[in-house]
PDB file of C-alpha atoms in Angstrom:
ATOM      1  CA  MET S   1      97.916-234.634 102.823  1.00  0.00           C
ATOM      2  CA  ASN S   2      96.649-231.079 103.334  1.00  0.00           C
ATOM      3  CA  ARG S   3      99.198-228.504 102.287  1.00  0.00           C
ATOM      4  CA  ARG S   4      99.584-224.945 103.575  1.00  0.00           C
ATOM      5  CA  ILE S   5     100.524-222.591 100.760  1.00  0.00           C
ATOM      6  CA  TRP S   6     101.363-218.903 100.938  1.00  0.00           C
ATOM      7  CA  ILE S   7     100.729-217.125  97.645  1.00  0.00           C
ATOM      8  CA  ALA S   8     102.278-213.659  97.501  1.00  0.00           C
ATOM      9  CA  ALA S   9      99.872-212.354  94.909  1.00  0.00           C
ATOM     10  CA  GLY S  10      98.930-209.015  93.351  1.00  0.00           C
ATOM     11  CA  THR S  11      98.692-210.429  89.824  1.00  0.00           C
ATOM     12  CA  THR S  12      95.993-212.162  87.804  1.00  0.00           C
ATOM     13  CA  GLU S  13      98.057-215.346  87.845  1.00  0.00           C
ATOM     14  CA  GLY S  14      98.296-215.292  91.641  1.00  0.00           C
ATOM     15  CA  ARG S  15      94.553-214.928  92.032  1.00  0.00           C
ATOM     16  CA  ARG S  16      93.926-217.660  89.479  1.00  0.00           C
ATOM     17  CA  LEU S  17      96.309-220.011  91.261  1.00  0.00           C
ATOM     18  CA  ALA S  18      94.610-219.370  94.603  1.00  0.00           C
ATOM     19  CA  GLU S  19      91.258-220.333  93.100  1.00  0.00           C
ATOM     20  CA  GLU S  20      92.776-223.466  91.556  1.00  0.00           C
ATOM     21  CA  LEU S  21      94.389-224.621  94.798  1.00  0.00           C
ATOM     22  CA  ALA S  22      91.313-223.845  96.904  1.00  0.00           C
ATOM     23  CA  ARG S  23      89.458-226.550  94.969  1.00  0.00           C
ATOM     24  CA  LYS S  24      92.011-229.049  96.264  1.00  0.00           C
ATOM     25  CA  ASN S  25      91.044-228.163  99.843  1.00  0.00           C
ATOM     26  CA  TRP S  26      94.558-226.983 100.629  1.00  0.00           C
ATOM     27  CA  GLU S  27      94.988-224.211 103.192  1.00  0.00           C
ATOM     28  CA  ILE S  28      95.771-221.120 101.120  1.00  0.00           C
ATOM     29  CA  PHE S  29      97.074-217.820 102.497  1.00  0.00           C
ATOM     30  CA  VAL S  30      97.045-214.979  99.968  1.00  0.00           C
ATOM     31  CA  THR S  31      98.819-211.691 100.620  1.00  0.00           C
ATOM     32  CA  VAL S  32      98.302-208.564  98.537  1.00  0.00           C
ATOM     33  CA  ALA S  33      99.602-205.043  99.013  1.00  0.00           C
ATOM     34  CA  THR S  34      96.308-203.142  98.972  1.00  0.00           C
ATOM     35  CA  GLU S  35      92.664-203.354  99.972  1.00  0.00           C
ATOM     36  CA  TYR S  36      91.796-203.080  96.290  1.00  0.00           C
ATOM     37  CA  GLY S  37      93.952-206.114  95.513  1.00  0.00           C
ATOM     38  CA  ALA S  38      92.250-208.054  98.296  1.00  0.00           C
ATOM     39  CA  SER S  39      88.827-207.270  96.832  1.00  0.00           C
ATOM     40  CA  LEU S  40      89.806-209.172  93.669  1.00  0.00           C
ATOM     41  CA  VAL S  41      90.613-212.394  95.549  1.00  0.00           C
ATOM     42  CA  GLU S  42      87.725-214.652  96.441  1.00  0.00           C
ATOM     43  CA  ALA S  43      88.130-215.670 100.064  1.00  0.00           C
ATOM     44  CA  GLY S  44      86.558-218.905 101.194  1.00  0.00           C
ATOM     45  CA  GLU S  45      86.684-221.814 103.571  1.00  0.00           C
ATOM     46  CA  HIS S  46      90.241-222.679 102.553  1.00  0.00           C
ATOM     47  CA  VAL S  47      91.431-219.239 101.371  1.00  0.00           C
ATOM     48  CA  THR S  48      92.482-216.464 103.760  1.00  0.00           C
ATOM     49  CA  VAL S  49      93.367-213.056 102.304  1.00  0.00           C
ATOM     50  CA  PHE S  50      95.618-210.458 103.953  1.00  0.00           C
ATOM     51  CA  ASP S  51      95.860-206.920 102.556  1.00  0.00           C
ATOM     52  CA  LYS S  52      99.088-205.390 103.784  1.00  0.00           C
ATOM     53  CA  ARG S  53     102.330-204.347 102.131  1.00  0.00           C
ATOM     54  CA  LEU S  54     104.901-206.646 103.763  1.00  0.00           C
ATOM     55  CA  ASP S  55     108.446-205.590 104.553  1.00  0.00           C
ATOM     56  CA  GLU S  56     111.178-208.075 105.465  1.00  0.00           C
ATOM     57  CA  ALA S  57     110.200-208.237 109.136  1.00  0.00           C
ATOM     58  CA  ASP S  58     106.555-208.788 108.192  1.00  0.00           C
ATOM     59  CA  MET S  59     107.539-211.640 105.874  1.00  0.00           C
ATOM     60  CA  ARG S  60     109.478-213.342 108.661  1.00  0.00           C
ATOM     61  CA  ARG S  61     106.523-213.025 111.041  1.00  0.00           C
ATOM     62  CA  PHE S  62     104.123-214.300 108.416  1.00  0.00           C
ATOM     63  CA  LEU S  63     106.247-217.397 107.831  1.00  0.00           C
ATOM     64  CA  ASP S  64     106.394-218.043 111.569  1.00  0.00           C
ATOM     65  CA  ASP S  65     102.680-217.471 112.148  1.00  0.00           C
ATOM     66  CA  CYS S  66     101.262-219.329 109.140  1.00  0.00           C
ATOM     67  CA  ALA S  67     103.971-221.999 108.840  1.00  0.00           C
ATOM     68  CA  PRO S  68     103.419-222.692 105.116  1.00  0.00           C
ATOM     69  CA  ASP S  69     104.900-225.760 103.441  1.00  0.00           C
ATOM     70  CA  LEU S  70     105.488-223.746 100.272  1.00  0.00           C
ATOM     71  CA  VAL S  71     105.658-220.097  99.228  1.00  0.00           C
ATOM     72  CA  VAL S  72     104.609-219.149  95.694  1.00  0.00           C
ATOM     73  CA  ASP S  73     105.859-215.720  94.671  1.00  0.00           C
ATOM     74  CA  ALA S  74     103.275-214.449  92.188  1.00  0.00           C
ATOM     75  CA  THR S  75     104.054-210.774  92.658  1.00  0.00           C
ATOM     76  CA  HIS S  76     104.326-208.380  89.723  1.00  0.00           C
ATOM     77  CA  PRO S  77     107.269-208.870  87.313  1.00  0.00           C
ATOM     78  CA  TYR S  78     108.526-205.391  88.248  1.00  0.00           C
ATOM     79  CA  ALA S  79     108.351-205.918  92.033  1.00  0.00           C
ATOM     80  CA  ALA S  80     112.039-206.835  92.104  1.00  0.00           C
ATOM     81  CA  VAL S  81     112.713-205.773  95.700  1.00  0.00           C
ATOM     82  CA  VAL S  82     109.768-207.793  97.013  1.00  0.00           C
ATOM     83  CA  THR S  83     110.877-210.883  95.111  1.00  0.00           C
ATOM     84  CA  GLU S  84     114.491-210.584  96.224  1.00  0.00           C
ATOM     85  CA  THR S  85     113.461-210.152  99.862  1.00  0.00           C
ATOM     86  CA  LEU S  86     110.941-212.972  99.867  1.00  0.00           C
ATOM     87  CA  ARG S  87     113.374-215.363  98.191  1.00  0.00           C
ATOM     88  CA  ARG S  88     116.050-214.562 100.788  1.00  0.00           C
ATOM     89  CA  VAL S  89     113.724-214.857 103.788  1.00  0.00           C
ATOM     90  CA  CYS S  90     112.403-218.217 102.600  1.00  0.00           C
ATOM     91  CA  ALA S  91     115.945-219.518 102.164  1.00  0.00           C
ATOM     92  CA  GLU S  92     116.880-218.404 105.673  1.00  0.00           C
ATOM     93  CA  LYS S  93     113.732-219.999 107.137  1.00  0.00           C
ATOM     94  CA  GLU S  94     114.254-223.126 105.008  1.00  0.00           C
ATOM     95  CA  VAL S  95     110.798-222.863 103.437  1.00  0.00           C
ATOM     96  CA  LEU S  96     110.352-224.096  99.858  1.00  0.00           C
ATOM     97  CA  TYR S  97     110.061-221.102  97.499  1.00  0.00           C
ATOM     98  CA  LYS S  98     108.819-221.025  93.900  1.00  0.00           C
ATOM     99  CA  ARG S  99     108.707-217.979  91.632  1.00  0.00           C
ATOM    100  CA  LEU S 100     105.791-217.713  89.189  1.00  0.00           C
ATOM    101  CA  LEU S 101     106.865-215.832  86.067  1.00  0.00           C
ATOM    102  CA  ARG S 102     104.680-214.046  83.546  1.00  0.00           C
ATOM    103  CA  PRO S 103     105.830-214.550  79.919  1.00  0.00           C
ATOM    104  CA  GLU S 104     107.009-211.374  78.204  1.00  0.00           C
ATOM    105  CA  GLY S 105     105.485-209.827  75.098  1.00  0.00           C
ATOM    106  CA  ASP S 106     107.381-209.231  71.859  1.00  0.00           C
ATOM    107  CA  GLU S 107     109.252-205.911  72.069  1.00  0.00           C
ATOM    108  CA  ALA S 108     110.634-205.926  68.519  1.00  0.00           C
ATOM    109  CA  GLU S 109     108.804-202.749  67.482  1.00  0.00           C
ATOM    110  CA  CYS S 110     109.415-200.865  70.721  1.00  0.00           C
ATOM    111  CA  LEU S 111     111.899-198.395  72.108  1.00  0.00           C
ATOM    112  CA  ARG S 112     113.321-200.078  75.212  1.00  0.00           C
ATOM    113  CA  PHE S 113     114.773-198.483  78.345  1.00  0.00           C
ATOM    114  CA  SER S 114     116.281-200.030  81.440  1.00  0.00           C
ATOM    115  CA  SER S 115     114.364-197.889  83.943  1.00  0.00           C
ATOM    116  CA  PRO S 116     111.653-195.221  84.250  1.00  0.00           C
ATOM    117  CA  GLN S 117     114.403-192.624  84.744  1.00  0.00           C
ATOM    118  CA  ALA S 118     116.155-193.638  81.512  1.00  0.00           C
ATOM    119  CA  ALA S 119     112.858-193.414  79.609  1.00  0.00           C
ATOM    120  CA  ALA S 120     112.089-190.002  81.128  1.00  0.00           C
ATOM    121  CA  ASN S 121     115.568-188.712  80.267  1.00  0.00           C
ATOM    122  CA  TRP S 122     115.064-189.661  76.623  1.00  0.00           C
ATOM    123  CA  LEU S 123     111.520-188.267  76.490  1.00  0.00           C
ATOM    124  CA  GLY S 124     112.815-185.004  77.921  1.00  0.00           C
ATOM    125  CA  ARG S 125     114.729-184.496  74.662  1.00  0.00           C
ATOM    126  CA  GLN S 126     111.687-185.193  72.472  1.00  0.00           C
ATOM    127  CA  GLU S 127     108.592-183.224  71.545  1.00  0.00           C
ATOM    128  CA  GLY S 128     105.012-184.454  71.799  1.00  0.00           C
ATOM    129  CA  LYS S 129     102.472-185.727  74.288  1.00  0.00           C
ATOM    130  CA  ILE S 130     103.115-188.761  76.453  1.00  0.00           C
ATOM    131  CA  PHE S 131     100.496-191.314  77.482  1.00  0.00           C
ATOM    132  CA  LEU S 132     101.734-192.995  80.658  1.00  0.00           C
ATOM    133  CA  THR S 133     100.338-196.466  81.506  1.00  0.00           C
ATOM    134  CA  THR S 134     102.853-197.565  84.158  1.00  0.00           C
ATOM    135  CA  GLY S 135     100.670-196.648  87.139  1.00  0.00           C
ATOM    136  CA  SER S 136     101.152-194.200  89.973  1.00  0.00           C
ATOM    137  CA  LYS S 137     104.427-195.589  91.346  1.00  0.00           C
ATOM    138  CA  ASP S 138     106.619-193.971  88.676  1.00  0.00           C
ATOM    139  CA  LEU S 139     104.822-190.614  88.538  1.00  0.00           C
ATOM    140  CA  PRO S 140     107.488-188.761  90.576  1.00  0.00           C
ATOM    141  CA  VAL S 141     109.986-189.521  87.802  1.00  0.00           C
ATOM    142  CA  PHE S 142     107.837-188.299  84.909  1.00  0.00           C
ATOM    143  CA  ILE S 143     106.526-185.089  86.477  1.00  0.00           C
ATOM    144  CA  LYS S 144     110.107-183.808  86.359  1.00  0.00           C
ATOM    145  CA  LEU S 145     109.711-183.465  82.591  1.00  0.00           C
ATOM    146  CA  ARG S 146     109.525-179.891  81.350  1.00  0.00           C
ATOM    147  CA  HIS S 147     105.933-178.829  80.609  1.00  0.00           C
ATOM    148  CA  PHE S 148     104.578-182.022  82.173  1.00  0.00           C
ATOM    149  CA  LYS S 149     101.197-180.353  82.685  1.00  0.00           C
ATOM    150  CA  GLU S 150     100.867-179.997  78.924  1.00  0.00           C
ATOM    151  CA  ARG S 151     102.617-183.199  77.869  1.00  0.00           C
ATOM    152  CA  LEU S 152     101.449-185.958  80.245  1.00  0.00           C
ATOM    153  CA  ILE S 153      98.262-188.004  80.185  1.00  0.00           C
ATOM    154  CA  VAL S 154      98.261-190.651  82.917  1.00  0.00           C
ATOM    155  CA  ARG S 155      96.137-193.791  83.201  1.00  0.00           C
ATOM    156  CA  ILE S 156      95.921-195.130  86.749  1.00  0.00           C
ATOM    157  CA  LEU S 157      93.747-197.478  88.761  1.00  0.00           C
ATOM    158  CA  PRO S 158      90.468-196.030  90.045  1.00  0.00           C
ATOM    159  CA  VAL S 159      91.518-196.153  93.698  1.00  0.00           C
ATOM    160  CA  ARG S 160      91.906-193.292  96.147  1.00  0.00           C
ATOM    161  CA  ASP S 161      95.624-193.812  96.853  1.00  0.00           C
ATOM    162  CA  SER S 162      96.561-193.567  93.175  1.00  0.00           C
ATOM    163  CA  LEU S 163      94.333-190.556  92.547  1.00  0.00           C
ATOM    164  CA  ASP S 164      95.517-188.693  95.644  1.00  0.00           C
ATOM    165  CA  LYS S 165      99.144-189.327  94.728  1.00  0.00           C
ATOM    166  CA  ALA S 166      98.655-188.006  91.203  1.00  0.00           C
ATOM    167  CA  LEU S 167      96.827-184.881  92.348  1.00  0.00           C
ATOM    168  CA  ASN S 168      99.311-184.193  95.138  1.00  0.00           C
ATOM    169  CA  LEU S 169     102.141-184.338  92.595  1.00  0.00           C
ATOM    170  CA  GLY S 170     100.512-181.534  90.641  1.00  0.00           C
ATOM    171  CA  LEU S 171      98.699-183.388  87.874  1.00  0.00           C
ATOM    172  CA  SER S 172      95.312-181.932  87.012  1.00  0.00           C
ATOM    173  CA  PRO S 173      92.085-183.943  86.705  1.00  0.00           C
ATOM    174  CA  ALA S 174      92.173-183.316  82.957  1.00  0.00           C
ATOM    175  CA  GLN S 175      95.441-185.282  82.774  1.00  0.00           C
ATOM    176  CA  LEU S 176      94.091-188.346  84.547  1.00  0.00           C
ATOM    177  CA  ILE S 177      92.201-191.401  83.326  1.00  0.00           C
ATOM    178  CA  CYS S 178      91.149-193.607  86.237  1.00  0.00           C
ATOM    179  CA  MET S 179      90.145-197.001  84.859  1.00  0.00           C
ATOM    180  CA  GLN S 180      90.585-200.680  85.572  1.00  0.00           C
ATOM    181  CA  GLY S 181      91.653-202.941  82.688  1.00  0.00           C
ATOM    182  CA  PRO S 182      91.768-205.102  80.729  1.00  0.00           C
ATOM    183  CA  PHE S 183      91.691-202.706  77.767  1.00  0.00           C
ATOM    184  CA  SER S 184      90.942-203.796  74.222  1.00  0.00           C
ATOM    185  CA  VAL S 185      92.946-202.646  71.213  1.00  0.00           C
ATOM    186  CA  ALA S 186      90.044-200.423  70.173  1.00  0.00           C
ATOM    187  CA  LEU S 187      89.706-198.751  73.573  1.00  0.00           C
ATOM    188  CA  ASN S 188      93.470-198.220  73.878  1.00  0.00           C
ATOM    189  CA  ARG S 189      93.629-196.797  70.368  1.00  0.00           C
ATOM    190  CA  GLU S 190      90.839-194.284  71.017  1.00  0.00           C
ATOM    191  CA  MET S 191      92.461-193.183  74.281  1.00  0.00           C
ATOM    192  CA  PHE S 192      95.859-192.716  72.634  1.00  0.00           C
ATOM    193  CA  LYS S 193      94.366-190.837  69.672  1.00  0.00           C
ATOM    194  CA  SER S 194      92.127-188.679  71.868  1.00  0.00           C
ATOM    195  CA  ALA S 195      95.141-187.705  73.969  1.00  0.00           C
ATOM    196  CA  GLY S 196      97.139-186.877  70.839  1.00  0.00           C
ATOM    197  CA  ALA S 197      99.893-189.133  72.154  1.00  0.00           C
ATOM    198  CA  ALA S 198     103.192-189.218  70.309  1.00  0.00           C
ATOM    199  CA  PHE S 199     104.522-191.727  72.854  1.00  0.00           C
ATOM    200  CA  VAL S 200     102.933-194.429  74.990  1.00  0.00           C
ATOM    201  CA  VAL S 201     104.963-195.578  78.005  1.00  0.00           C
ATOM    202  CA  THR S 202     104.358-199.071  79.350  1.00  0.00           C
ATOM    203  CA  LYS S 203     105.944-202.030  81.070  1.00  0.00           C
ATOM    204  CA  ASN S 204     106.215-205.455  79.478  1.00  0.00           C
ATOM    205  CA  SER S 205     103.302-206.997  81.342  1.00  0.00           C
ATOM    206  CA  GLY S 206     102.867-209.803  78.818  1.00  0.00           C
ATOM    207  CA  ALA S 207      99.610-211.153  77.426  1.00  0.00           C
ATOM    208  CA  VAL S 208      97.888-211.199  80.832  1.00  0.00           C
ATOM    209  CA  GLY S 209      98.702-207.534  81.362  1.00  0.00           C
ATOM    210  CA  GLY S 210      97.494-206.396  77.938  1.00  0.00           C
ATOM    211  CA  PHE S 211     100.894-205.675  76.398  1.00  0.00           C
ATOM    212  CA  GLU S 212      99.921-206.836  72.902  1.00  0.00           C
ATOM    213  CA  GLU S 213      96.790-204.671  72.914  1.00  0.00           C
ATOM    214  CA  LYS S 214      98.858-201.594  73.766  1.00  0.00           C
ATOM    215  CA  LEU S 215     101.454-202.449  71.132  1.00  0.00           C
ATOM    216  CA  ILE S 216      98.871-202.745  68.343  1.00  0.00           C
ATOM    217  CA  ALA S 217      96.883-199.727  69.528  1.00  0.00           C
ATOM    218  CA  ALA S 218      99.963-197.507  69.676  1.00  0.00           C
ATOM    219  CA  ARG S 219     100.913-198.533  66.143  1.00  0.00           C
ATOM    220  CA  GLU S 220      97.398-197.797  64.852  1.00  0.00           C
ATOM    221  CA  ALA S 221      97.281-194.471  66.704  1.00  0.00           C
ATOM    222  CA  GLY S 222     100.625-193.381  65.246  1.00  0.00           C
ATOM    223  CA  ALA S 223     102.396-193.372  68.622  1.00  0.00           C
ATOM    224  CA  ARG S 224     105.741-194.926  69.528  1.00  0.00           C
ATOM    225  CA  LEU S 225     105.624-197.513  72.299  1.00  0.00           C
ATOM    226  CA  ILE S 226     108.221-196.947  75.025  1.00  0.00           C
ATOM    227  CA  VAL S 227     108.881-200.077  77.105  1.00  0.00           C
ATOM    228  CA  ILE S 228     110.540-200.069  80.510  1.00  0.00           C
ATOM    229  CA  GLU S 229     112.390-203.371  80.678  1.00  0.00           C
ATOM    230  CA  ARG S 230     111.800-205.939  83.391  1.00  0.00           C
ATOM    231  CA  PRO S 231     114.325-206.632  86.115  1.00  0.00           C
ATOM    232  CA  GLU S 232     116.191-209.899  85.594  1.00  0.00           C
ATOM    233  CA  ASP S 233     114.323-212.783  87.172  1.00  0.00           C
ATOM    234  CA  THR S 234     114.120-216.565  87.225  1.00  0.00           C
ATOM    235  CA  GLY S 235     111.206-218.863  87.825  1.00  0.00           C
ATOM    236  CA  ILE S 236     108.576-220.973  86.099  1.00  0.00           C
ATOM    237  CA  THR S 237     105.449-220.279  84.050  1.00  0.00           C
ATOM    238  CA  TYR S 238     101.882-220.747  85.241  1.00  0.00           C
ATOM    239  CA  ASP S 239     101.454-224.088  83.466  1.00  0.00           C
ATOM    240  CA  GLU S 240     104.779-225.301  84.863  1.00  0.00           C
ATOM    241  CA  MET S 241     103.693-224.205  88.334  1.00  0.00           C
ATOM    242  CA  VAL S 242     100.431-226.158  88.073  1.00  0.00           C
ATOM    243  CA  LYS S 243     102.329-229.296  87.002  1.00  0.00           C
ATOM    244  CA  PHE S 244     104.789-228.857  89.860  1.00  0.00           C
ATOM    245  CA  LEU S 245     101.961-228.521  92.385  1.00  0.00           C
ATOM    246  CA  GLU S 246     100.234-231.623  91.051  1.00  0.00           C
ATOM    247  CA  THR S 247     103.431-233.588  91.731  1.00  0.00           C
ATOM    248  CA  TYR S 248     103.996-231.801  95.024  1.00  0.00           C
ATOM    249  CA  ALA S 249     100.533-232.814  96.242  1.00  0.00           C
ATOM    250  CA  GLU S 250     101.415-236.461  95.868  1.00  0.00           C
ATOM    251  CA  LYS S 251     104.528-236.314  98.058  1.00  0.00           C
TER     252      LYS S 251
END
């Protein structure tokens, strides 16, 4: 039986799952928030990619138009609002929903904060340069730090939206590193050392997101790793998802 699967992607795992399911000749619909995200997904005979940030109304329309048998939520671990909305809409539409979780990295050595604002409040009482690796979304919080033009170095994706946002917020080109990962320990370490970072701010993106490489590099560069904690979430791992889908295909 041919299945119709909607994968709400935006992560490496989501893209990988789409490729895996396409080989089964299932009808796969992949949604990502940006054109850049869409460029990373290989479209094909059985894979259709949509690049649009979906609000609740869009999600309802998408479910009606595509009529998937199953929705796999493979959005980013920190996209809590998207996950909450998608889970609720699927329940209301009585569409089977599964959340794909990314395993966390070990935070034992890190300073942990519940939110970007909490991390920024603490950093505002410290001295030293800050290397920010959390992307452009949280920039409005961190530019409120005193002397942010002297203290902040920001690594963002090499896409126009992220660059324009950073520049419009008052960051100078000298404060910006526009690069696409993954980053090795060695490359992270040299960036942190070159910036003279006393602190490196990150999210717990797990092994897929390069968390371990940042942890080791920060230690070797003499910087403290500041981790913004994940929102609470429930779901299954990638391997568990693959096993579930193998069983699901037989029903």
